[in-house]
Structure formats: C-alpha cells, structure tokens
Short mmCIF file of C-alpha atoms and ligand atoms in Angstrom, two decimals:
data_model
loop_
_atom_site.label_atom_id
_atom_site.label_comp_id
_atom_site.label_asym_id
_atom_site.label_seq_id
_atom_site.Cartn_x
_atom_site.Cartn_y
_atom_site.Cartn_z
CA MET A 205 10.10 -21.91 -20.95
CA SER A 206 11.75 -18.70 -20.31
CA GLY A 207 11.31 -15.82 -17.85
CA MET A 208 10.89 -12.15 -19.22
CA SER A 209 12.45 -8.85 -17.93
CA PRO A 210 11.04 -6.95 -15.29
CA SER A 211 10.08 -4.08 -17.59
CA LEU A 212 7.64 -6.44 -18.80
CA ASN A 213 6.23 -7.19 -16.12
CA SER A 214 5.25 -3.80 -15.49
CA HIS A 215 3.91 -3.51 -19.05
CA TYR A 216 1.59 -6.28 -18.40
CA SER A 217 0.34 -5.03 -15.31
CA LEU A 218 -0.58 -1.51 -17.46
CA LEU A 219 -2.10 -3.97 -19.94
CA LEU A 220 -4.28 -5.72 -17.36
CA GLY A 221 -5.25 -2.65 -15.48
CA LEU A 222 -4.00 -4.03 -12.17
CA GLN A 223 -3.64 -1.66 -9.52
CA THR A 224 -1.92 -2.63 -6.09
CA PRO A 225 -2.19 -4.90 -3.91
CA TRP A 226 -2.29 -7.00 -7.42
CA LYS A 227 1.07 -6.87 -9.32
CA VAL A 228 2.60 -9.23 -12.28
CA THR A 229 5.49 -11.09 -10.81
CA GLU A 230 6.57 -12.94 -13.78
CA VAL A 231 6.02 -13.31 -17.54
CA SER A 232 7.15 -16.47 -18.96
CA LEU A 233 6.89 -17.70 -22.65
CA GLU A 234 6.37 -21.23 -23.25
CA MET A 235 7.27 -21.05 -26.93
CA GLU A 236 6.22 -24.67 -27.87
CA LYS A 237 2.80 -24.34 -26.71
CA SER A 238 2.33 -20.64 -28.31
CA ARG A 239 1.80 -19.35 -24.90
CA VAL A 240 2.49 -16.70 -22.65
CA VAL A 241 1.95 -17.17 -18.72
CA ILE A 242 1.22 -13.90 -16.94
CA LYS A 243 1.89 -14.79 -13.08
CA VAL A 244 -0.14 -12.17 -10.73
CA SER A 245 0.42 -11.94 -7.41
CA HIS A 246 -1.44 -10.37 -4.16
CA ASP A 247 1.23 -8.20 -2.57
CA SER A 248 -0.94 -7.37 0.99
CA LYS A 249 -1.48 -8.74 3.95
CA LYS A 250 -4.83 -7.86 4.30
CA VAL A 251 -7.63 -8.96 2.26
CA ALA A 252 -11.12 -7.80 1.49
CA CYS A 253 -14.19 -10.05 1.82
CA PRO A 254 -15.90 -10.67 -1.48
CA ASP A 255 -19.26 -10.55 0.16
CA CYS A 256 -19.62 -7.88 2.71
CA GLY A 257 -16.22 -6.02 1.93
CA MET A 258 -14.56 -5.84 5.34
CA VAL A 259 -11.12 -6.18 5.54
CA SER A 260 -9.24 -8.42 7.57
CA PRO A 261 -5.60 -10.46 7.82
CA GLN A 262 -5.03 -13.21 5.14
CA ARG A 263 -5.08 -16.55 6.07
CA ASP A 264 -3.71 -18.26 3.22
CA CYS A 265 -4.05 -18.76 -0.58
CA ALA A 266 -6.75 -20.69 -2.45
CA PRO A 267 -5.29 -23.15 -4.88
CA SER A 268 -3.24 -21.55 -7.94
CA ARG A 269 -5.90 -20.67 -10.95
CA ARG A 270 -5.59 -19.94 -14.31
CA TRP A 271 -7.57 -17.34 -16.41
CA ARG A 272 -7.48 -17.01 -20.42
CA HIS A 273 -6.93 -13.51 -21.55
CA LEU A 274 -6.80 -12.19 -24.59
CA ASP A 275 -4.13 -13.23 -26.84
CA THR A 276 -0.84 -11.53 -27.09
CA MET A 277 0.49 -11.33 -30.87
CA ASN A 278 -1.12 -15.16 -31.47
CA PHE A 279 -0.14 -16.33 -28.53
CA GLU A 280 -2.43 -17.37 -25.89
CA THR A 281 -2.52 -15.74 -23.06
CA ILE A 282 -2.92 -17.04 -19.61
CA ILE A 283 -3.06 -15.09 -16.37
CA GLU A 284 -2.02 -17.71 -13.21
CA ALA A 285 -2.51 -16.38 -9.44
CA LEU A 286 -2.46 -17.50 -6.21
CA VAL A 287 -5.60 -15.43 -4.53
CA PRO A 288 -5.54 -15.10 -0.86
CA ARG A 289 -8.73 -15.96 1.58
CA CYS A 290 -9.21 -14.26 4.41
CA ASN A 291 -11.17 -15.39 7.56
CA CYS A 292 -14.13 -12.99 7.61
CA ALA A 293 -15.75 -12.35 10.85
CA ASP A 294 -18.89 -12.40 9.72
CA CYS A 295 -18.69 -14.52 6.73
CA GLY A 296 -16.18 -17.33 7.41
CA VAL A 297 -13.29 -18.66 4.70
CA LYS A 298 -13.81 -16.77 1.67
CA THR A 299 -11.46 -16.15 -1.15
CA ALA A 300 -10.97 -12.55 -2.54
CA ALA A 301 -12.37 -11.28 -5.80
CA VAL A 302 -10.32 -10.65 -8.63
CA PRO A 303 -10.51 -7.77 -10.62
CA TRP A 304 -10.01 -9.49 -13.95
CA ALA A 305 -12.61 -12.01 -13.67
CA GLY A 306 -16.28 -12.80 -12.99
CA LYS A 307 -16.74 -15.07 -9.49
CA HIS A 308 -16.36 -18.60 -11.17
CA SER A 309 -15.42 -17.82 -14.91
CA ARG A 310 -12.11 -19.28 -16.26
CA LEU A 311 -11.86 -15.90 -18.70
CA THR A 312 -10.86 -12.52 -17.77
CA LEU A 313 -13.11 -10.06 -18.42
CA MET A 314 -11.37 -8.35 -21.26
CA PHE A 315 -11.40 -11.69 -22.82
CA GLU A 316 -15.03 -12.06 -22.45
CA ALA A 317 -16.09 -8.54 -23.49
CA PHE A 318 -14.17 -9.22 -26.71
CA ALA A 319 -15.41 -12.50 -27.10
CA ILE A 320 -18.97 -10.97 -27.06
CA GLU A 321 -18.49 -8.92 -29.74
CA VAL A 322 -16.61 -11.80 -31.85
CA LEU A 323 -19.53 -13.63 -31.23
CA GLN A 324 -22.18 -10.74 -32.21
CA MET A 325 -20.29 -10.43 -35.59
CA ALA A 326 -20.09 -13.94 -36.15
CA LYS A 327 -22.31 -15.71 -38.65
CA SER A 328 -23.06 -18.38 -36.18
CA LEU A 329 -21.63 -19.58 -32.82
CA GLU A 330 -19.69 -22.12 -34.56
CA ALA A 331 -18.17 -19.54 -36.67
CA GLY A 332 -17.59 -17.32 -33.64
CA ARG A 333 -16.28 -20.32 -31.38
CA LEU A 334 -13.78 -21.40 -33.91
CA LEU A 335 -12.45 -18.00 -34.33
CA LEU A 336 -12.30 -17.63 -30.75
CA GLU A 337 -10.42 -20.86 -30.55
CA LEU A 338 -13.42 -22.16 -27.58
CA SER A 339 -15.48 -25.23 -27.05
CA TRP A 340 -19.11 -24.92 -27.68
CA ASP A 341 -20.04 -25.00 -24.19
CA ALA A 342 -17.14 -22.40 -23.27
CA ALA A 343 -18.78 -20.05 -25.96
CA HIS A 344 -22.30 -20.52 -25.00
CA ALA A 345 -21.59 -20.07 -21.41
CA ILE A 346 -19.81 -16.64 -22.13
CA MET A 347 -23.41 -16.01 -23.94
CA GLU A 348 -25.43 -17.31 -21.04
CA ARG A 349 -23.51 -14.77 -19.00
CA ALA A 350 -23.91 -12.01 -21.12
CA VAL A 351 -27.57 -12.53 -21.36
CA GLU A 352 -27.88 -12.82 -17.52
CA ARG A 353 -25.97 -9.53 -17.35
CA GLY A 354 -28.21 -7.60 -19.78
CA LEU A 355 -31.30 -8.84 -18.54
CA SER A 356 -30.32 -7.37 -15.13
CA ARG A 357 -29.64 -3.79 -16.55
CA ARG A 358 -32.53 -3.80 -18.86
CA ASP A 359 -34.80 -0.83 -18.70
CA ILE A 360 -38.25 -1.74 -19.90
CA SER A 361 -39.75 1.41 -17.87
CA GLU A 362 -40.66 2.95 -21.17
CA VAL A 363 -42.20 0.01 -23.11
CA GLU A 364 -45.65 1.10 -24.38
CA ASN A 365 -46.27 -0.57 -27.40
CA ILE A 366 -45.71 -4.42 -27.77
CA GLY A 367 -46.21 -7.21 -30.22
CA ILE A 368 -46.89 -10.96 -29.62
CA ASP A 369 -45.92 -13.53 -32.15
CA GLU A 370 -45.74 -16.95 -32.51
CA LYS A 371 -43.13 -18.85 -34.67
CA SER A 372 -42.41 -22.57 -35.39
CA PHE A 373 -39.08 -23.82 -34.95
CA LEU A 374 -37.24 -27.33 -34.99
CA LYS A 375 -38.90 -28.38 -38.36
CA GLY A 376 -42.41 -26.62 -37.54
CA HIS A 377 -43.18 -29.19 -34.80
CA ASN A 378 -42.92 -26.74 -32.27
CA TYR A 379 -43.98 -23.07 -31.63
CA LEU A 380 -42.65 -20.62 -29.66
CA THR A 381 -44.11 -17.25 -28.65
CA ALA A 382 -41.94 -14.17 -28.80
CA LEU A 383 -43.08 -11.05 -26.98
CA ASN A 384 -41.47 -7.48 -28.71
CA ASP A 385 -41.20 -4.28 -28.10
CA LEU A 386 -42.26 -2.74 -30.94
CA ASP A 387 -40.55 0.92 -30.28
CA GLY A 388 -37.27 -0.27 -29.30
CA GLY A 389 -37.09 -2.97 -32.25
CA ARG A 390 -36.26 -5.89 -29.57
CA VAL A 391 -37.21 -9.22 -28.41
CA LEU A 392 -37.81 -9.07 -24.70
CA ASP A 393 -38.82 -12.68 -23.78
CA VAL A 394 -39.67 -15.92 -25.55
CA VAL A 395 -41.46 -19.14 -24.13
CA GLN A 396 -42.13 -22.53 -25.79
CA GLU A 397 -45.59 -23.19 -27.26
CA ARG A 398 -48.22 -20.63 -28.00
CA THR A 399 -51.12 -21.42 -25.57
CA GLU A 400 -52.54 -19.08 -23.09
CA SER A 401 -50.89 -20.21 -20.03
CA THR A 402 -47.26 -20.14 -21.86
CA CYS A 403 -48.61 -16.65 -22.97
CA ARG A 404 -49.09 -15.25 -19.41
CA GLU A 405 -45.88 -16.58 -18.25
CA LEU A 406 -44.07 -14.72 -21.33
CA ILE A 407 -46.11 -11.46 -20.13
CA GLY A 408 -44.68 -12.31 -16.80
CA LYS A 409 -41.19 -12.95 -17.62
CA ALA A 410 -40.90 -9.92 -20.16
CA LEU A 411 -42.79 -7.33 -18.19
CA PRO A 412 -42.16 -8.46 -14.38
CA THR A 413 -43.37 -5.06 -12.90
CA LEU A 414 -47.01 -4.49 -12.26
CA TYR A 415 -45.70 -0.90 -13.43
CA SER A 416 -44.30 -1.78 -16.81
CA ARG A 417 -47.72 -3.93 -17.59
CA SER A 418 -49.79 -0.88 -16.41
CA LYS A 419 -47.70 1.25 -18.73
CA ILE A 420 -48.66 -1.05 -22.03
CA GLY A 421 -51.15 0.91 -24.60
CA ALA A 422 -51.46 -1.38 -27.22
CA ALA A 423 -50.63 -4.87 -28.03
CA ALA A 424 -50.53 -6.40 -31.96
CA MET A 425 -51.15 -9.84 -32.01
CA ASP A 426 -52.88 -12.38 -34.54
CA MET A 427 -56.52 -13.38 -34.00
CA TRP A 428 -55.62 -16.17 -31.48
CA PRO A 429 -57.84 -16.29 -28.33
CA ALA A 430 -54.81 -17.18 -26.31
CA PHE A 431 -53.25 -14.23 -26.98
CA ARG A 432 -55.84 -11.95 -26.49
CA ASN A 433 -56.88 -13.51 -23.17
CA ALA A 434 -53.68 -13.53 -21.76
CA THR A 435 -52.96 -9.91 -22.64
CA GLU A 436 -56.34 -8.27 -21.52
CA ASP A 437 -55.96 -10.31 -18.23
CA LEU A 438 -52.53 -9.11 -17.30
CA LEU A 439 -52.31 -5.85 -19.33
CA PRO A 440 -55.22 -3.84 -17.88
CA ASN A 441 -54.54 -0.53 -20.08
CA ALA A 442 -53.53 -2.23 -23.45
CA SER A 443 -56.10 -2.42 -26.54
CA VAL A 444 -55.85 -5.35 -28.59
CA VAL A 445 -54.62 -4.51 -31.97
CA TYR A 446 -55.14 -7.30 -34.89
CA ASP A 447 -52.02 -7.28 -36.89
CA ARG A 448 -52.32 -6.30 -40.40
CA PHE A 449 -49.45 -8.77 -41.91
CA HIS A 450 -51.07 -11.67 -40.06
CA ILE A 451 -54.59 -10.36 -41.51
CA SER A 452 -52.78 -10.03 -45.20
CA GLY A 453 -51.38 -13.91 -44.63
CA TYR A 454 -54.95 -15.05 -43.98
CA LEU A 455 -56.22 -13.52 -47.38
CA GLY A 456 -53.26 -14.65 -49.19
CA LYS A 457 -53.77 -18.10 -48.36
CA ALA A 458 -57.37 -17.67 -49.47
CA VAL A 459 -56.32 -16.90 -52.79
CA ASP A 460 -53.79 -19.45 -53.18
CA GLN A 461 -56.69 -22.24 -52.03
CA VAL A 462 -59.03 -20.65 -54.90
CA ARG A 463 -56.04 -20.54 -57.40
CA ARG A 464 -55.20 -24.19 -56.50
CA SER A 465 -58.56 -25.68 -57.34
CA GLU A 466 -59.16 -23.75 -60.25
CA HIS A 467 -55.58 -24.33 -61.52
CA LYS A 468 -56.52 -28.18 -61.21
CA GLN A 469 -59.89 -27.40 -63.55
CA LEU A 470 -58.34 -25.43 -66.15
CA LEU A 471 -55.47 -28.09 -66.56
CA ARG A 472 -58.02 -30.93 -67.22
CA ASP A 473 -59.30 -28.45 -70.48
CA GLY A 474 -55.20 -27.99 -71.30
CA ASP A 475 -55.63 -24.62 -69.92
CA GLY A 476 -52.28 -23.60 -68.28
CA ILE A 477 -52.82 -20.15 -67.24
CA LEU A 478 -52.34 -20.19 -63.32
CA THR A 479 -49.26 -22.67 -63.75
CA GLY A 480 -46.49 -21.01 -61.62
CA SER A 481 -48.59 -18.14 -60.80
CA ARG A 482 -48.69 -18.78 -57.09
CA TYR A 483 -45.99 -16.18 -55.97
CA SER A 484 -47.06 -13.41 -58.14
CA LEU A 485 -50.33 -13.48 -56.83
CA LEU A 486 -49.13 -13.42 -53.49
CA ARG A 487 -46.77 -10.44 -53.62
CA SER A 488 -47.76 -7.31 -52.28
CA GLU A 489 -47.71 -4.19 -54.27
CA HIS A 490 -44.37 -2.70 -53.55
CA THR A 491 -42.36 -6.15 -53.83
CA ARG A 492 -43.91 -7.38 -57.02
CA THR A 493 -41.44 -7.22 -60.06
CA GLU A 494 -42.36 -6.51 -63.95
CA LYS A 495 -42.81 -10.18 -64.58
CA HIS A 496 -45.08 -10.42 -61.56
CA GLN A 497 -46.53 -7.64 -62.90
CA GLY A 498 -47.21 -9.70 -66.42
CA VAL A 499 -48.37 -12.52 -64.91
CA LEU A 500 -51.14 -10.60 -63.20
CA ASP A 501 -52.30 -8.76 -65.83
CA GLU A 502 -52.69 -11.86 -67.95
CA ILE A 503 -54.61 -13.74 -64.93
CA CYS A 504 -57.07 -10.46 -64.50
CA GLY A 505 -57.54 -10.26 -68.09
CA ARG A 506 -59.67 -13.21 -67.99
CA ASN A 507 -62.83 -13.99 -66.13
CA LEU A 508 -61.06 -16.25 -63.55
CA LYS A 509 -62.16 -17.11 -60.11
CA THR A 510 -58.70 -16.10 -59.00
CA SER A 511 -58.44 -12.88 -60.29
CA ARG A 512 -61.42 -12.28 -58.31
CA ALA A 513 -60.24 -13.38 -55.44
CA TRP A 514 -56.88 -11.41 -55.79
CA ALA A 515 -58.87 -8.42 -56.48
CA ILE A 516 -60.75 -9.30 -53.27
CA LYS A 517 -57.63 -9.31 -51.21
CA GLU A 518 -56.12 -6.33 -52.91
CA SER A 519 -58.47 -4.18 -52.11
CA PHE A 520 -58.37 -4.71 -48.29
CA THR A 521 -55.21 -2.55 -48.59
CA SER A 522 -57.85 0.33 -48.70
CA PHE A 523 -59.00 -0.77 -45.23
CA TRP A 524 -55.66 0.19 -43.63
CA GLU A 525 -55.10 3.21 -45.58
CA SER A 526 -58.90 4.85 -44.04
CA ARG A 527 -58.51 8.14 -43.19
CA ASN A 528 -60.19 7.22 -39.31
CA LYS A 529 -61.71 4.67 -37.34
CA ALA A 530 -65.44 5.79 -39.35
CA PHE A 531 -64.11 5.61 -42.53
CA GLY A 532 -62.42 2.35 -41.94
CA GLU A 533 -65.50 0.79 -40.54
CA ALA A 534 -67.33 1.85 -43.67
CA VAL A 535 -64.75 0.73 -45.94
CA PHE A 536 -64.80 -2.67 -44.19
CA ASN A 537 -68.50 -3.02 -44.46
CA ASP A 538 -68.22 -2.27 -48.27
CA TRP A 539 -65.58 -4.41 -48.65
CA TYR A 540 -67.25 -7.11 -46.64
CA GLY A 541 -70.48 -7.25 -48.75
CA TRP A 542 -68.07 -8.03 -51.83
CA ALA A 543 -66.17 -10.64 -50.52
CA VAL A 544 -69.33 -13.05 -48.79
CA ARG A 545 -71.35 -12.34 -52.34
CA SER A 546 -67.96 -13.62 -54.41
CA GLN A 547 -69.27 -17.09 -53.82
CA LEU A 548 -65.49 -17.95 -53.11
CA LYS A 549 -65.78 -20.14 -50.16
CA PRO A 550 -62.12 -19.57 -48.83
CA VAL A 551 -62.62 -15.95 -49.48
CA VAL A 552 -66.04 -15.88 -47.49
CA LYS A 553 -64.60 -17.77 -44.69
CA VAL A 554 -61.88 -15.31 -43.84
CA ALA A 555 -64.11 -12.18 -44.66
CA LYS A 556 -66.02 -13.89 -41.83
CA MET A 557 -63.63 -14.29 -39.46
CA LEU A 558 -62.32 -10.62 -39.96
CA LYS A 559 -66.06 -9.13 -39.35
CA LYS A 560 -65.84 -11.19 -36.13
CA HIS A 561 -62.73 -9.51 -34.91
CA LEU A 562 -63.81 -6.15 -36.66
CA ALA A 563 -63.63 -4.34 -33.07
CA GLY A 564 -59.82 -5.40 -33.11
CA LEU A 565 -59.19 -4.52 -36.27
CA LEU A 566 -60.51 -1.09 -36.22
CA THR A 567 -58.35 -0.30 -33.06
CA TYR A 568 -55.44 0.14 -35.23
CA PHE A 569 -56.63 3.65 -36.08
CA ASP A 570 -56.37 4.35 -32.42
CA TYR A 571 -53.21 2.50 -32.41
CA PRO A 572 -51.86 2.43 -36.11
CA ILE A 573 -49.28 -0.09 -34.87
CA THR A 574 -47.92 -3.32 -36.83
CA ASN A 575 -45.67 -6.66 -36.20
CA ALA A 576 -43.69 -5.56 -39.05
CA VAL A 577 -40.70 -5.14 -36.33
CA SER A 578 -41.39 -8.67 -35.20
CA GLU A 579 -41.39 -9.75 -39.20
CA GLY A 580 -37.57 -8.13 -38.94
CA LEU A 581 -36.98 -9.69 -35.67
CA ASN A 582 -38.52 -12.92 -36.67
CA SER A 583 -36.10 -13.42 -39.92
CA LYS A 584 -33.33 -12.73 -37.64
CA ILE A 585 -34.65 -15.40 -35.28
CA GLN A 586 -35.08 -17.67 -38.53
CA SER A 587 -31.40 -17.16 -39.25
CA ILE A 588 -30.36 -18.27 -35.68
CA LYS A 589 -32.21 -21.56 -36.28
CA ALA A 590 -30.87 -21.78 -39.61
CA SER A 591 -27.20 -21.55 -38.37
CA ALA A 592 -27.81 -23.40 -35.10
CA ARG A 593 -26.17 -26.46 -33.75
CA GLY A 594 -26.14 -28.07 -30.89
CA PHE A 595 -29.62 -26.87 -29.27
CA ARG A 596 -30.10 -29.28 -26.81
CA ASN A 597 -32.90 -27.67 -25.66
CA PHE A 598 -35.05 -24.67 -25.76
CA ALA A 599 -33.09 -22.71 -23.22
CA ASN A 600 -30.27 -22.58 -25.32
CA TYR A 601 -32.31 -21.44 -28.13
CA ARG A 602 -34.09 -18.43 -26.08
CA ILE A 603 -30.44 -17.41 -25.04
CA ARG A 604 -29.24 -17.21 -28.69
CA ILE A 605 -32.45 -14.98 -29.31
CA LEU A 606 -31.93 -12.60 -26.47
CA PHE A 607 -28.27 -12.58 -27.45
CA THR A 608 -29.09 -11.57 -30.78
CA CYS A 609 -32.30 -9.75 -30.94
CA GLY A 610 -32.55 -8.48 -27.47
CA LYS A 611 -30.54 -5.29 -27.81
CA LEU A 612 -29.16 -5.73 -24.60
CA ASP A 613 -26.26 -4.71 -22.40
CA LEU A 614 -23.94 -7.63 -22.78
CA VAL A 615 -20.60 -6.28 -21.86
CA PRO A 616 -18.85 -6.69 -18.51
CA VAL A 617 -17.88 -3.99 -16.64
CA PHE A 618 -14.20 -3.69 -15.41
CA MET A 619 -13.16 -3.22 -11.78
CA HIS A 620 -10.16 -2.01 -10.40
ZN1 LIG B 1933 -17.43 -10.98 4.92
#
C-alpha cells in the first residue's frame, strides 16, 4: 500500500463533489488488489441530525465504513470514512448522512447511477452484473432501489387510456396481468394471476388515487369478465373497449381449427394442399410475404372449408375500418350473418361470442385504442423472461418489468 500526494487528495475531493465539512484525507493504492482507497473525513465538530436536520455537537464516530465508487482506470475504487454521530435532543443518537451514498447502501450514488445505465443497456441482468463485477443480489438491489425511487417520482395524473393485458410466464403455467398506460407506452404495474380480485389489486396499485382513477376514459382489454368487472367497478368513467388484437387472435384460432380437421381429412385422400399452411393463414395483410401469398392463392383457388374460414377472418378487418359506429354496426351484422351461416363450427362459435360482446366492440369507434402498445411491451417482458435467471419469486420479476418497461426516472439525485 502506498499513500499519494496531497494534490491527489484535492483532485479526488473534486471528483467526488465533496464539500466542507467533508474532505479527502488520504488516497492509497493497493497494487496487489488493483484497488484505490479514498479516505474521507468529516472536518467539523458539529453534526446535522439526518432525521430532523438539527445541528448538535459531535458525539463520536460510527465504526469505519466502506462504499464502492466508480472505478478509476480499471482500479476498483473504495471510499472509506468514519461517519460522525450526534446526540440529537429530539431523535437520540444518530449517524450523519453522507452526501455520496444512500442510507443503507454500500455503493456510492454515482456508482449506482452508472450501474443503472449499464443494467438498462445490458441484454440481461447477468450480463450487466458481470460488466459491473457485482453479485446477482447487489445488482438486483440496485434495480429494486431504482424502481422504488422511480415509483415515488412517477406522475400518473395525465393517464387517460389504459390497456389491461394478461401474459403467461414460467413455461405457461402461471399468468400475470399488466396494466399499461397506452398513451405513455409504459407498464404501470403487474400482478400475478388474472382473476377479478388480482385485477382489482392491480388497478389499486397502478392508479392509487381516486383522482387518477376518475381520469381514465377508456380501457382496452380481452373479452374477459374478470377484467371488465374490476374496471367497471373501480374506474367510474372508463369505457371498456374490446381489443382488436385479441379478437383477431380468436378468429385466427378458429381458422386454424378448421384447417387442422380439414387437413386430416384431405391427407386421407392423399391431398397435401394444407401442409405447412398454418402461418400463411394466420399472417395479416401487412406481414405476409410473397411466399405466404402464393400459399394463400393456391388454397383460395379451391373450394375448401379453410378458404372460407380464412375469408371470414380477413373480412372482419372492414369492421375496424368502418367510418363510424353506425356503419360499424351495419358491417358487423352483415359479417355476422355470413359467419353463422358458414357451418364452420369454430367460426360460428367466435362469431356468437363477438355478437354477445358487440357493445364493447363498438366503443372502439368512440375510443380507437388497441393494446398494440401492450403487444410491444409484452415482447419486452417476454425477452426479460427469456434472459432471466434466478427469479426466486414474482416480486423479483415485477421489479425487472418495471425497471425495463416502466419508463421510470430511476437515477439517484446527488446531494452535496
Ligand atoms: Zn434529530
């Protein structure tokens, strides 16, 4: 170990942004550990109480403590200090707050701010923590504190349109429900399960004030009674809008069911026209490639049940494109008549379900919102899942989702 020059001490004081009464008293280099230790002391006999701010005489010092700071030229950099204690008349014996770190953290605020950026940019928590040379627990604790900080600063007063969306996780055995701010493109909160009671809990967590709940004008969701009941109960001014992506999902599933049973039948006669056609039939007009189009042309050139089912699914697009609510209703009724006469059981079933929920489909023309934003967030959530290791519980998973998809202001504020 070797001590360094006094000018280096003031150099580090500047780097740390230290102001009186704090100052750097010694900088030493531990070559064998590739480490710089910066000793900082409190150069005053008076100490401010961390709880009430009252200044009183120094009583003694707490045992020496160390904090990890940003590395200096690949040297791990440590701040070491004896932090003074006061005997506050109101609060009792208290250890002074240090300007470079939060209350119980063993990392400096500058290190935490840097670590947050690294963890945000890293592909996974594992990749980020390796870059930072932190343990999984330490990296997770940084995320946890960052999310807590972000949630306490979050402004939800402008949120008007929300999406409620369920997602399977942990190999599809569990569900979570997310409440998303559709205008802000962010996840407000998530809960486990997709029941009415957890959905109520979710609304309470994401929109904690009566005012914020009264501001919600529309909520996009699947045709799921649990979501609808909780929404109607807790969000007095919200119109329920059944989400077009979920609806097209149901129609796509119906086409696939028709395709599968027809495919089996055709194969018995040695006809393989439907082999490998699944994705061509499910693709929307915008994501179809030439190859998909070729498959579709061939199928639609024959009088198949599958081609009829596909045509019914596709024509539902004109419902969403209707000029207004009245036209929308007329388009739906035409479409419905065609669908229920098709004699394709899976298609008839979906058509009847849509008819039953028609009022919530038509609100789309008052509030043209969809869970498209949620779909983008879902794929982000999905990638967290794929790169996640060590999710010991749902609470950890929630932290990761809010850290990545919450658009929170995560970085600590430095005080000097
Ligand atoms: Zn006090």
